[in-house]
mmCIF file of C-alpha atoms in Angstrom:
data_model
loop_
_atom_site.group_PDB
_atom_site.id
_atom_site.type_symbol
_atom_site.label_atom_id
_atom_site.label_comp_id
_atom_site.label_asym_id
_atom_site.label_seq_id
_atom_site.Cartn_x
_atom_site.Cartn_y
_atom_site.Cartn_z
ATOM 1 C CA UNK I 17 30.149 3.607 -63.093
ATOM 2 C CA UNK I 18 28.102 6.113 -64.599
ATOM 3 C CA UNK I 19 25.029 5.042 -63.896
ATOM 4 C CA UNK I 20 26.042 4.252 -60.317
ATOM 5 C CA UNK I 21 26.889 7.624 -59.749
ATOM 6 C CA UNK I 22 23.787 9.345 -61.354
ATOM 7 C CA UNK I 23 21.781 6.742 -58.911
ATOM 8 C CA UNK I 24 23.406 7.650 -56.065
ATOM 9 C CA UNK I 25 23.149 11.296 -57.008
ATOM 10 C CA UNK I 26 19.339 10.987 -57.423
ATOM 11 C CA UNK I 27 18.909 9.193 -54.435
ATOM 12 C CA UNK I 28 20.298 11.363 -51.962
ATOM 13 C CA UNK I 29 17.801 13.958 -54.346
ATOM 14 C CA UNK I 30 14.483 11.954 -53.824
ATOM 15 C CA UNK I 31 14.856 10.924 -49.788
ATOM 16 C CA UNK I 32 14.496 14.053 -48.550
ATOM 17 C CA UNK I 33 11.364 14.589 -51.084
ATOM 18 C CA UNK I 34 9.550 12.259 -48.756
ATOM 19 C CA UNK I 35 8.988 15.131 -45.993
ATOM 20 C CA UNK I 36 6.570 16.207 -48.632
ATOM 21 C CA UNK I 37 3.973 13.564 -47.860
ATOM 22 C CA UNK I 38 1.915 12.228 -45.237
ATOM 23 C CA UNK I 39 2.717 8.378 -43.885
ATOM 24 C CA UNK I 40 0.950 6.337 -46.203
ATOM 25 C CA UNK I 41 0.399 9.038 -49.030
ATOM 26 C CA UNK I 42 0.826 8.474 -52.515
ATOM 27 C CA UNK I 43 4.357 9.235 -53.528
ATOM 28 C CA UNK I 44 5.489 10.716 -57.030
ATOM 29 C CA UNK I 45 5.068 8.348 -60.183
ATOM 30 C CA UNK I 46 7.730 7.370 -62.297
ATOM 31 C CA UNK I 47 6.677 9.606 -64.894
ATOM 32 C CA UNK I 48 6.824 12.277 -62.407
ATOM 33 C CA UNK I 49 9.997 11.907 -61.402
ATOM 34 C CA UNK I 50 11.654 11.301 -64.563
ATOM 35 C CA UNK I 51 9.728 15.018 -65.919
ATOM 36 C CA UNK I 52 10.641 16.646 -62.465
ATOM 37 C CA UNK I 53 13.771 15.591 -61.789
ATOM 38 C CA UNK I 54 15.022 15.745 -66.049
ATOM 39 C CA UNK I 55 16.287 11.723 -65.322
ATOM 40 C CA UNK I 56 16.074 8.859 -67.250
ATOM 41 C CA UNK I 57 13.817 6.002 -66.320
ATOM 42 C CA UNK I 58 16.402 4.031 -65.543
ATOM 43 C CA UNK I 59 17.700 5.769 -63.007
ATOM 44 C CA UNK I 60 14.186 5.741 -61.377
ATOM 45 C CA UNK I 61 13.807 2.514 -61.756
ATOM 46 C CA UNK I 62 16.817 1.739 -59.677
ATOM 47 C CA UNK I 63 16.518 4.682 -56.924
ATOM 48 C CA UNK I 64 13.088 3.143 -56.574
ATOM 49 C CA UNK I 65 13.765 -0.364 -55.942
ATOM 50 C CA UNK I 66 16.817 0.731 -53.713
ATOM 51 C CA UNK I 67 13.925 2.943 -51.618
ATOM 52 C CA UNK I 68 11.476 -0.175 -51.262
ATOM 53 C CA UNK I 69 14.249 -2.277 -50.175
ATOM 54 C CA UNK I 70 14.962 0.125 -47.624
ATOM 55 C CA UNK I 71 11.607 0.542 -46.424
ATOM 56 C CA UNK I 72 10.784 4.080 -47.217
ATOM 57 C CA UNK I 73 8.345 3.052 -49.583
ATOM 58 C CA UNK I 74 5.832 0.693 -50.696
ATOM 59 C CA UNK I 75 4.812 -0.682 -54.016
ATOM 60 C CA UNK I 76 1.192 -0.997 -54.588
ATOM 61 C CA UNK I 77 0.331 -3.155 -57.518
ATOM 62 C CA UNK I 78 -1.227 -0.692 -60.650
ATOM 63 C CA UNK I 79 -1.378 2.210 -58.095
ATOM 64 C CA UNK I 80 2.205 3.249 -57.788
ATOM 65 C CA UNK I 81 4.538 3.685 -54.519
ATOM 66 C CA UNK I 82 3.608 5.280 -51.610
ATOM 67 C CA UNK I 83 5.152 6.370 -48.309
ATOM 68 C CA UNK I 84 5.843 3.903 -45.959
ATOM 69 C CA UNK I 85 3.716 4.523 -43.239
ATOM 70 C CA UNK I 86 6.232 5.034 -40.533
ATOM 71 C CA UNK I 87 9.219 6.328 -42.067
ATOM 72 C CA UNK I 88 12.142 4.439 -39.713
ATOM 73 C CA UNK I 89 14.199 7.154 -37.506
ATOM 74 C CA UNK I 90 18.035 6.256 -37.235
ATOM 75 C CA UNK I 91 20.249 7.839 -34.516
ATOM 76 C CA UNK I 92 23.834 8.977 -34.776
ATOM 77 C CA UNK I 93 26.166 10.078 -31.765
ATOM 78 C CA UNK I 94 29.256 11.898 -32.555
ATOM 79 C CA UNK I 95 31.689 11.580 -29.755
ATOM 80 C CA UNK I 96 34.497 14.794 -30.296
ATOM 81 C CA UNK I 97 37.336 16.045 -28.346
ATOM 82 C CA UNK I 98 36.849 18.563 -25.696
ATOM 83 C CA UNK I 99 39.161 20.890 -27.104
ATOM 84 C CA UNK I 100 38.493 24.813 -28.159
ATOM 85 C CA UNK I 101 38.501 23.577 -31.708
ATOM 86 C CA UNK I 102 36.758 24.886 -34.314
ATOM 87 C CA UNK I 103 37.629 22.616 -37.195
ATOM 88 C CA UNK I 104 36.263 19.811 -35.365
ATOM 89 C CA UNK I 105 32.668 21.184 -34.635
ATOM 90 C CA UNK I 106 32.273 22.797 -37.766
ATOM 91 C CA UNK I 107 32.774 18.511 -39.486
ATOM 92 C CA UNK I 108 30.049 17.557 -36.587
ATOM 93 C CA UNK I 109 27.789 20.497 -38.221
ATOM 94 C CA UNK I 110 28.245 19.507 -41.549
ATOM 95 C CA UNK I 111 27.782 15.776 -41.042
ATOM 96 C CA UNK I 112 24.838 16.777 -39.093
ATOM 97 C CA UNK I 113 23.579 18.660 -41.918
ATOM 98 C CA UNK I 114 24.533 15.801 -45.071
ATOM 99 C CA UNK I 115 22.553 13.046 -42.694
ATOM 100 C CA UNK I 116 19.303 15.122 -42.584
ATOM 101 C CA UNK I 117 19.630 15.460 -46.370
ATOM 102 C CA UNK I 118 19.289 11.515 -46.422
ATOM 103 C CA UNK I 119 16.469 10.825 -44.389
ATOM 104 C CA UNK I 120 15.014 10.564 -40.488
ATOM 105 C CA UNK I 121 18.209 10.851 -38.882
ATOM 106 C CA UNK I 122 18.367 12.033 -35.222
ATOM 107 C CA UNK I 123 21.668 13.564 -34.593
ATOM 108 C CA UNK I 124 23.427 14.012 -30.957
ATOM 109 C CA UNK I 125 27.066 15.486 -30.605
ATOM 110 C CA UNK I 126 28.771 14.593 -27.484
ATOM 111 C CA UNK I 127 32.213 15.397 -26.196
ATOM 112 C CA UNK I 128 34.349 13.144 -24.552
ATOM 113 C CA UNK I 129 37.952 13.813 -22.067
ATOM 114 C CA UNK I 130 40.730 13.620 -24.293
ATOM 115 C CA UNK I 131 42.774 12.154 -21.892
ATOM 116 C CA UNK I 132 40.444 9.583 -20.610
ATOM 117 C CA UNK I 133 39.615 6.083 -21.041
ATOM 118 C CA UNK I 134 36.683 5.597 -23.810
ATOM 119 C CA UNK I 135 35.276 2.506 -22.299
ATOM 120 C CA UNK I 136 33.492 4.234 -19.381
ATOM 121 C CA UNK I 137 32.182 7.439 -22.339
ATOM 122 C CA UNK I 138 30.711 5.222 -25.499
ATOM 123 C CA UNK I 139 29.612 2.560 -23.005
ATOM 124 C CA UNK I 140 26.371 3.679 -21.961
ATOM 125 C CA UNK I 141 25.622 5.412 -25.494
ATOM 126 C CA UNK I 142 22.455 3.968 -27.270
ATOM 127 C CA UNK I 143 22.715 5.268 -30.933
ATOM 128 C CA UNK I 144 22.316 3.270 -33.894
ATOM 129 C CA UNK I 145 25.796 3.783 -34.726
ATOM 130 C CA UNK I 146 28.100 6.131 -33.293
ATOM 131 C CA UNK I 147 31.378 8.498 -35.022
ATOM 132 C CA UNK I 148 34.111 8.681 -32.672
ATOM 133 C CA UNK I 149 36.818 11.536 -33.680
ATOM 134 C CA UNK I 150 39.964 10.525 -32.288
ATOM 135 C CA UNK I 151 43.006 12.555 -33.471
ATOM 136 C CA UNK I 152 46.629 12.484 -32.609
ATOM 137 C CA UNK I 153 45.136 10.115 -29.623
ATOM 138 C CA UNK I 154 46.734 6.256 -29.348
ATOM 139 C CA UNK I 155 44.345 3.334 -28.565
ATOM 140 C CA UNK I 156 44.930 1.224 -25.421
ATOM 141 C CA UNK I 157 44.608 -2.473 -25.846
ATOM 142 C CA UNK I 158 41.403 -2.379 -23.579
ATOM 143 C CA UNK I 159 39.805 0.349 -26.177
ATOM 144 C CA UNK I 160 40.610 -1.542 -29.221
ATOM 145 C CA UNK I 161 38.783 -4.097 -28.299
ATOM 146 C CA UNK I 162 36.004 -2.601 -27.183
ATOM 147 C CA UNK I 163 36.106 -1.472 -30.860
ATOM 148 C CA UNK I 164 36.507 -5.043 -32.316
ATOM 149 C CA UNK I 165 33.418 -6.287 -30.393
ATOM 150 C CA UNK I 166 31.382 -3.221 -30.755
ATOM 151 C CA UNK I 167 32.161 -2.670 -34.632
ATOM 152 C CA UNK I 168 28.600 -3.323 -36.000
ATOM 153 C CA UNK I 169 28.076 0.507 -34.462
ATOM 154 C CA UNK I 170 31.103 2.635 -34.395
ATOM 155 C CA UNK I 171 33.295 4.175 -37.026
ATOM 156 C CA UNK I 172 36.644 5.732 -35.981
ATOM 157 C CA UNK I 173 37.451 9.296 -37.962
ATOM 158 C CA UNK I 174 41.168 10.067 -38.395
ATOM 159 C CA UNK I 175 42.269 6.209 -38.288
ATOM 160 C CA UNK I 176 43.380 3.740 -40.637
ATOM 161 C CA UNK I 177 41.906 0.710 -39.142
ATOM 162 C CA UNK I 178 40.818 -1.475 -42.674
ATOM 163 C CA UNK I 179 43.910 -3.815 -41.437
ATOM 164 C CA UNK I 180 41.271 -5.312 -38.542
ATOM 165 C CA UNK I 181 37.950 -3.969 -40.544
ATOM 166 C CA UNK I 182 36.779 -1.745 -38.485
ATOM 167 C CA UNK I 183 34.855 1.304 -39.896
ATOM 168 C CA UNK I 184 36.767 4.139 -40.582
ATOM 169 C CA UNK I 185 37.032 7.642 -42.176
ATOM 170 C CA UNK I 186 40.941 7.909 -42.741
ATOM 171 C CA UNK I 187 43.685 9.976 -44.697
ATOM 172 C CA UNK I 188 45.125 8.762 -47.375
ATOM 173 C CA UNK I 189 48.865 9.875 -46.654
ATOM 174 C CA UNK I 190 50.472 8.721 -49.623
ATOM 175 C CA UNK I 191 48.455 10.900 -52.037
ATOM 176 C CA UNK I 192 49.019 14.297 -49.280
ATOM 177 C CA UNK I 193 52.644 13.819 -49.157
ATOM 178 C CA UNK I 194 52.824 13.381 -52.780
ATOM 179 C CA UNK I 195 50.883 16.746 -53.603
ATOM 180 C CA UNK I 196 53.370 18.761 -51.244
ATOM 181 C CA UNK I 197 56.153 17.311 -52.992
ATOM 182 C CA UNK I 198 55.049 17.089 -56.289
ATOM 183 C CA UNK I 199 54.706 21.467 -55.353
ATOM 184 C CA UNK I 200 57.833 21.763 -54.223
ATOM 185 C CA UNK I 201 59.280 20.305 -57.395
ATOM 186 C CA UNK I 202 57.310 22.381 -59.521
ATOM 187 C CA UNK I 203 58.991 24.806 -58.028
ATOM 188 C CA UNK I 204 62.612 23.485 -57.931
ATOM 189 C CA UNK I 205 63.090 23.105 -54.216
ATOM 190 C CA UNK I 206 64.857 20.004 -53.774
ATOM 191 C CA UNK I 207 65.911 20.602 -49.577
ATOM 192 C CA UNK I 208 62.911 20.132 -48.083
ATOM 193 C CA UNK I 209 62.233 21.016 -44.257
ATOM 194 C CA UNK I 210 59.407 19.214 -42.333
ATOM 195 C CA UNK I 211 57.669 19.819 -38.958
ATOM 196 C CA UNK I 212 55.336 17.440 -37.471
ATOM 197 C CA UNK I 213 53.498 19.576 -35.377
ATOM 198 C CA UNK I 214 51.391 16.856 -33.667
ATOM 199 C CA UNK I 215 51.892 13.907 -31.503
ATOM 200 C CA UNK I 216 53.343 11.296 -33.521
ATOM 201 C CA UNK I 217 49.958 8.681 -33.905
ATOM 202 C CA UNK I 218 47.144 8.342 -36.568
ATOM 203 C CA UNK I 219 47.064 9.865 -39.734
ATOM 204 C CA UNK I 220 49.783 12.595 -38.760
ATOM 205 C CA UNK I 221 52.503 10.110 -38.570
ATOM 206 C CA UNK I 222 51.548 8.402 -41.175
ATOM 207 C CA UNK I 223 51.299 11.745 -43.199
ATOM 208 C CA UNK I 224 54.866 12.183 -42.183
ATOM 209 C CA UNK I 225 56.799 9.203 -43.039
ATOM 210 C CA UNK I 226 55.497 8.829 -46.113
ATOM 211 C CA UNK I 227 56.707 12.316 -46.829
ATOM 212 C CA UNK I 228 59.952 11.064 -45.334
ATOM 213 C CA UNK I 229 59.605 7.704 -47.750
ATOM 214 C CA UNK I 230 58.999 9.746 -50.911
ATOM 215 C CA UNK I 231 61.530 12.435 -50.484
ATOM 216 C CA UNK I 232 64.499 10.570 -52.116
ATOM 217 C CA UNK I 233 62.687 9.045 -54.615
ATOM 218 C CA UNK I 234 61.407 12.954 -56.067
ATOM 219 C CA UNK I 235 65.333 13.791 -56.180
ATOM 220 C CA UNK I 236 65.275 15.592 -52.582
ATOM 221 C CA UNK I 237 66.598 16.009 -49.559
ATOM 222 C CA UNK I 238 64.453 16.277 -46.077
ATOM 223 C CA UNK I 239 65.565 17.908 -42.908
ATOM 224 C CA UNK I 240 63.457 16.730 -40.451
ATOM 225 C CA UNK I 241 62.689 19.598 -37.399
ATOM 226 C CA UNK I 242 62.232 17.966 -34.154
ATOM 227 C CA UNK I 243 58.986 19.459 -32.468
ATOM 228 C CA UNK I 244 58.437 17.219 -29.133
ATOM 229 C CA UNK I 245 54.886 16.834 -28.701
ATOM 230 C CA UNK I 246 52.091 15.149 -26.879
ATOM 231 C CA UNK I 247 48.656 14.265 -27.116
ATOM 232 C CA UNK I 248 47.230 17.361 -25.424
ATOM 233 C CA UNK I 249 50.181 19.340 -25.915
ATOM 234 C CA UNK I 250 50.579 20.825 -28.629
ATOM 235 C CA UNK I 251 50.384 23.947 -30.352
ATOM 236 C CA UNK I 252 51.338 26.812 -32.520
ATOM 237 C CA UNK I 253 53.958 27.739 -29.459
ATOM 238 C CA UNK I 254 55.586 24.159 -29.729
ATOM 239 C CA UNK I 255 56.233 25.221 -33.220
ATOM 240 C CA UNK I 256 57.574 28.474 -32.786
ATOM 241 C CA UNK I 257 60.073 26.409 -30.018
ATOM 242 C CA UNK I 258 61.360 24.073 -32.519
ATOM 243 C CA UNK I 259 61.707 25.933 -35.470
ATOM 244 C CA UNK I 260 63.309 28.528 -32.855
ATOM 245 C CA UNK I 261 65.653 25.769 -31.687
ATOM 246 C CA UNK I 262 67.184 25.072 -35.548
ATOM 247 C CA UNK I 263 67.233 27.648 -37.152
ATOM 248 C CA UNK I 264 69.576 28.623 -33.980
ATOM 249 C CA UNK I 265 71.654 25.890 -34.111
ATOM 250 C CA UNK I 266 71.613 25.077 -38.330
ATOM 251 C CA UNK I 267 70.302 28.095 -39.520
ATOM 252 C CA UNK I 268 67.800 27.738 -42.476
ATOM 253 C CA UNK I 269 69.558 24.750 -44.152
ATOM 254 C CA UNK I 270 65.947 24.118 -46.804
ATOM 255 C CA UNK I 271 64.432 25.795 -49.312
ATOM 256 C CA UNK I 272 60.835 24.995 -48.328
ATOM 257 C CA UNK I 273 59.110 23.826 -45.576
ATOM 258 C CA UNK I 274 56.136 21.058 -45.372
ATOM 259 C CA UNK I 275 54.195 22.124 -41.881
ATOM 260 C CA UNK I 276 52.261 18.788 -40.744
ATOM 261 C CA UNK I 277 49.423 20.986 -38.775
ATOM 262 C CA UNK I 278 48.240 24.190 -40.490
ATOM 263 C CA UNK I 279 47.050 25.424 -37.204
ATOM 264 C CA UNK I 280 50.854 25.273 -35.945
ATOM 265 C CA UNK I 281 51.975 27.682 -39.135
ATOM 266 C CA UNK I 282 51.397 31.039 -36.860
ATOM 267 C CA UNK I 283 54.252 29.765 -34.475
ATOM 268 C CA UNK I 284 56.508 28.868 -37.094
ATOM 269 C CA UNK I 285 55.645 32.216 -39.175
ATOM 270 C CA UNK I 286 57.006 33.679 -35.513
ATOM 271 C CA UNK I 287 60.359 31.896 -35.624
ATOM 272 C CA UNK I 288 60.780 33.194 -39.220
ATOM 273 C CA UNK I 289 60.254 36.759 -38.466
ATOM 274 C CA UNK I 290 62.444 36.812 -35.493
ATOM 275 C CA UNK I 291 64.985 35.655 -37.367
ATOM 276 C CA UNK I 292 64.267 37.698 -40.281
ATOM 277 C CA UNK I 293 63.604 35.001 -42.778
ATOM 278 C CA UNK I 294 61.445 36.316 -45.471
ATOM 279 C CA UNK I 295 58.238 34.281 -46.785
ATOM 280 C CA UNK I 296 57.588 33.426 -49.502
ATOM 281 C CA UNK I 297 60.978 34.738 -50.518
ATOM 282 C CA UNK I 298 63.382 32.639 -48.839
ATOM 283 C CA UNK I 299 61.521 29.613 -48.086
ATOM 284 C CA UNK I 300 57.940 28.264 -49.492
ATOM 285 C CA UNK I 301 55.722 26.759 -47.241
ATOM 286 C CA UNK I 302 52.841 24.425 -47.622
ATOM 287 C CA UNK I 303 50.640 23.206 -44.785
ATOM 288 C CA UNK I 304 48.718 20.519 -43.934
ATOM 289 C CA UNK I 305 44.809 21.046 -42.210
ATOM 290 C CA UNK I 306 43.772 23.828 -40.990
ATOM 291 C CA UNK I 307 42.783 25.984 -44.281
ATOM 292 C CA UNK I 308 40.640 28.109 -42.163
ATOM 293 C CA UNK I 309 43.326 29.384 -39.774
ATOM 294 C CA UNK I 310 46.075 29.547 -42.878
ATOM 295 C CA UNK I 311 44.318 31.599 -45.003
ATOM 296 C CA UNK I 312 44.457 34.735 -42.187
ATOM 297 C CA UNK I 313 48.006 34.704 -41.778
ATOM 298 C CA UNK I 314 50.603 36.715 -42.920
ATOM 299 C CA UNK I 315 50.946 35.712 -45.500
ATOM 300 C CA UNK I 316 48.588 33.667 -46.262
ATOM 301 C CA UNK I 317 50.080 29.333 -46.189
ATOM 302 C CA UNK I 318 49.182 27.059 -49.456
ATOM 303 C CA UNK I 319 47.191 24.204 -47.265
ATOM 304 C CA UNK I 320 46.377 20.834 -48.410
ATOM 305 C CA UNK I 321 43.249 19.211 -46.364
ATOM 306 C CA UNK I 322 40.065 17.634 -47.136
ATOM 307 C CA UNK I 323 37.191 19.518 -48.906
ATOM 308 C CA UNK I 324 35.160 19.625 -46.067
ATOM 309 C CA UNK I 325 31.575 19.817 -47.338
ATOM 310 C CA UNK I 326 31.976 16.912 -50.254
ATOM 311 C CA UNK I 327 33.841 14.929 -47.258
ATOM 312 C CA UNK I 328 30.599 15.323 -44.840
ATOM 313 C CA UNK I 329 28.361 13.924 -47.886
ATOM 314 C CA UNK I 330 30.774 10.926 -48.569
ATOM 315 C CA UNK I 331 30.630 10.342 -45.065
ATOM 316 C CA UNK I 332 26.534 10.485 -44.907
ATOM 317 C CA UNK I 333 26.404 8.313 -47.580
ATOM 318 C CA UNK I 334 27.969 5.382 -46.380
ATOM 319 C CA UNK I 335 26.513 6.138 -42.702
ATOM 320 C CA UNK I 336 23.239 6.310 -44.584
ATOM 321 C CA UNK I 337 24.076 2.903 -46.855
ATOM 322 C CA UNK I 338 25.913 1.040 -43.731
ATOM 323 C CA UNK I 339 22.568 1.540 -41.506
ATOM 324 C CA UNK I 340 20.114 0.909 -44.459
ATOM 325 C CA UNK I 341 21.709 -2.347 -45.093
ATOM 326 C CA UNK I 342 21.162 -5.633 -43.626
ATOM 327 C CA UNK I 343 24.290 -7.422 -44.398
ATOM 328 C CA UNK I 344 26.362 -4.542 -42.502
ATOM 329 C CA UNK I 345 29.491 -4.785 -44.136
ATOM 330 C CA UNK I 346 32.157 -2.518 -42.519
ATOM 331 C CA UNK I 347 32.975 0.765 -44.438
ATOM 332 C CA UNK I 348 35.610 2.780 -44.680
ATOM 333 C CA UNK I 349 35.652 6.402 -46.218
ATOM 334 C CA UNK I 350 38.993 7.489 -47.486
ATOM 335 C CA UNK I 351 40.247 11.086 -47.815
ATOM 336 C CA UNK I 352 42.065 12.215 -50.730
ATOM 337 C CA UNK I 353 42.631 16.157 -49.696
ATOM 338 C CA UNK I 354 42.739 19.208 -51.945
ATOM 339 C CA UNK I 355 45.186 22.401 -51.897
ATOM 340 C CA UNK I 356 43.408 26.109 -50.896
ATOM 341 C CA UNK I 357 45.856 27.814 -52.783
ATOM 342 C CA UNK I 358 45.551 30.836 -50.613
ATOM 343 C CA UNK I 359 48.845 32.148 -51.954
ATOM 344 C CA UNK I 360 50.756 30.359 -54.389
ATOM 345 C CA UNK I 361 54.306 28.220 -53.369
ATOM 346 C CA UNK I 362 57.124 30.368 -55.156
ATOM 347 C CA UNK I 363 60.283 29.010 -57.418
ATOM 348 C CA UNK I 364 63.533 28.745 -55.314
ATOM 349 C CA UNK I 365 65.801 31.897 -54.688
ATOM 350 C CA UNK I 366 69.025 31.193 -57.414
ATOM 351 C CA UNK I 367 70.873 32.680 -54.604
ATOM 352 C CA UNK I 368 71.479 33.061 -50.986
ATOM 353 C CA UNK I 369 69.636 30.010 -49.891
ATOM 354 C CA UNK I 370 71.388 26.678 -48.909
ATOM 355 C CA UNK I 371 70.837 24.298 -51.354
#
């Protein structure tokens, strides 16, 4: 596994060392590269063959490797929500970014009607493979199996889909809801409040019932907040609304709070304050996405979500692998998220608090 990883490392190192040269010009020799780049010739030796398989260069026999004359361009569409959402074009910029580190990559982001059908958007697009970000948004029958017949070019962010192996980018819930609650335990909270502050598809749902699922099991108690959303609809105000709504009819019945959204905290922040609940003090909460909008509130939320920059790479890679290989065998990137401790989750009030 070692060496796997200090090939792959040393791969994505030496592709973008071919903008150095000409088509056709003599590339680095292994004794080059080993002195250069302080790696064994092993290592080389396999990033080497791996780059003539691919095409990108050519073995001469007893004169070395050299350039491949005409260094194969790849295309890549992005297809993203219209929405006034930040977090989603700053992962198009990034992915953007981690492809041109691998190679010739030409790079087009596109953004498609939330509400609309698919068919008549991907349809027409010509890319060698195209990324189509589809959160808190359910499938029709007629787009899934678009997606069956068309899966030798498209790979669905936000979704689970290995179950019909489809590529996919996905979250992996059970290891999210497991960090929040192995937190909140640290901690001693045992009633745990949750608020799923999206529509109830994709890796949000998921996210929440295995939160649900693993409560008991930790020694705890959930109190689900009902927060009636849609795809489209939703928002930091639907959050304020529904934590508005219980603490008004059960008052604050948990000791911490697990927000599923980190971009719906400000709302819920809102409901606290009005009712002159006191954070961190009387109740702990840790979000979920969002670590750029959490970290500016007041005060600042603990928010699990993905490291974004390693993420884009991971995703590059196997973009980079998938279209490199002949055999196209579908991929699937999985998540395992992080916590930006922007202020730490604190121990449970000994008093004054319902337990």
């Amino acid at each position: 596994m070692l060496l796997q990883a200090r090939t792959e490392e040393f791969y994505r190192k030496l592709v973008p060392e071919l903008s150095r040269f000409s088509p056709g010009e003599r590339f680095y020799s292994t004794r080059e590269l080993v002195r250069r780049f302080k790696i064994s010739y092993r290592v080389v030796a396999a990033v080497a063959e791996r780059m003539e398989a691919e095409g990108l260069l050519v073995r001469r026999l007893r004169s070395g490797l050299y350039v491949h004359s005409a260094t194969p361009s790849r295309s890549v569409a992005f297809f993203y929500v219209d929405w006034p959402n930040q977090h989603v074009r700053r992962q198009v910029q990034l992915l953007k970014a981690a492809l041109k580190q691998l190679g010739n990559y030409q790079f087009s982001a596109l953004s498609y009607r939330y509400q609309d059908n698919l068919l008549t958007q991907i349809k027409s697009c010509t890319a060698d493979l195209i990324v189509l970000a589809c959160p808190s948004r359910e499938f029709s029958d007629e787009e899934l199996i678009l997606l069956i017949r068309n899966k030798t070019n498209i790979v669905v962010s936000d979704r689970d889909l290995r179950g019909i192996s489809l590529n996919c980018f996905y979250l992996n819930a059970a290891y999210a809801a497991q960090m929040a609650l192995t937190l909140f335990r640290r901690h001693n909270h045992t009633r745990l409040g949750v608020l799923l502050a999206e529509p109830p598809s994709g890796g949000a749902l998921m996210l929440y019932q295995n939160f649900l699922d693993a409560v008991p099991f930790r020694g705890c108690n959930a109190v689900p907040i009902a927060c009636h959303t849609e795809d489209g609809d939703y928002s930091a105000e639907k959050a304020y609304e529904a934590m508005t709504a219980h603490l008004e009819r059960f008052g604050l019945n948990f000791t911490a709070l697990f927000i599923i959204s980190g971009g719906a905290a400000s709302g819920v922040l809102r409901a606290f304050y009005e009712h002159e609940i006191k954070v961190p003090e009387q109740v702990s909460i840790i979000a979920f996405g969002n670590p750029e909008e959490t970290r500016f509130l007041t005060p600042p939320i603990p928010t699990i979500a993905d490291d974004e920059n390693e993420m884009a790479r991971r995703k590059a890679a196997a973009i980079d692998h998938y279209l490199r290989s002949p055999e196209k065998i579908p991929f699937c990137v999985e998540s395992k998220p992080v916590l930006y401790d922007h202020r730490k989750v604190t121990h449970q009030p000994a008093k004054g608090v319902l337990q």
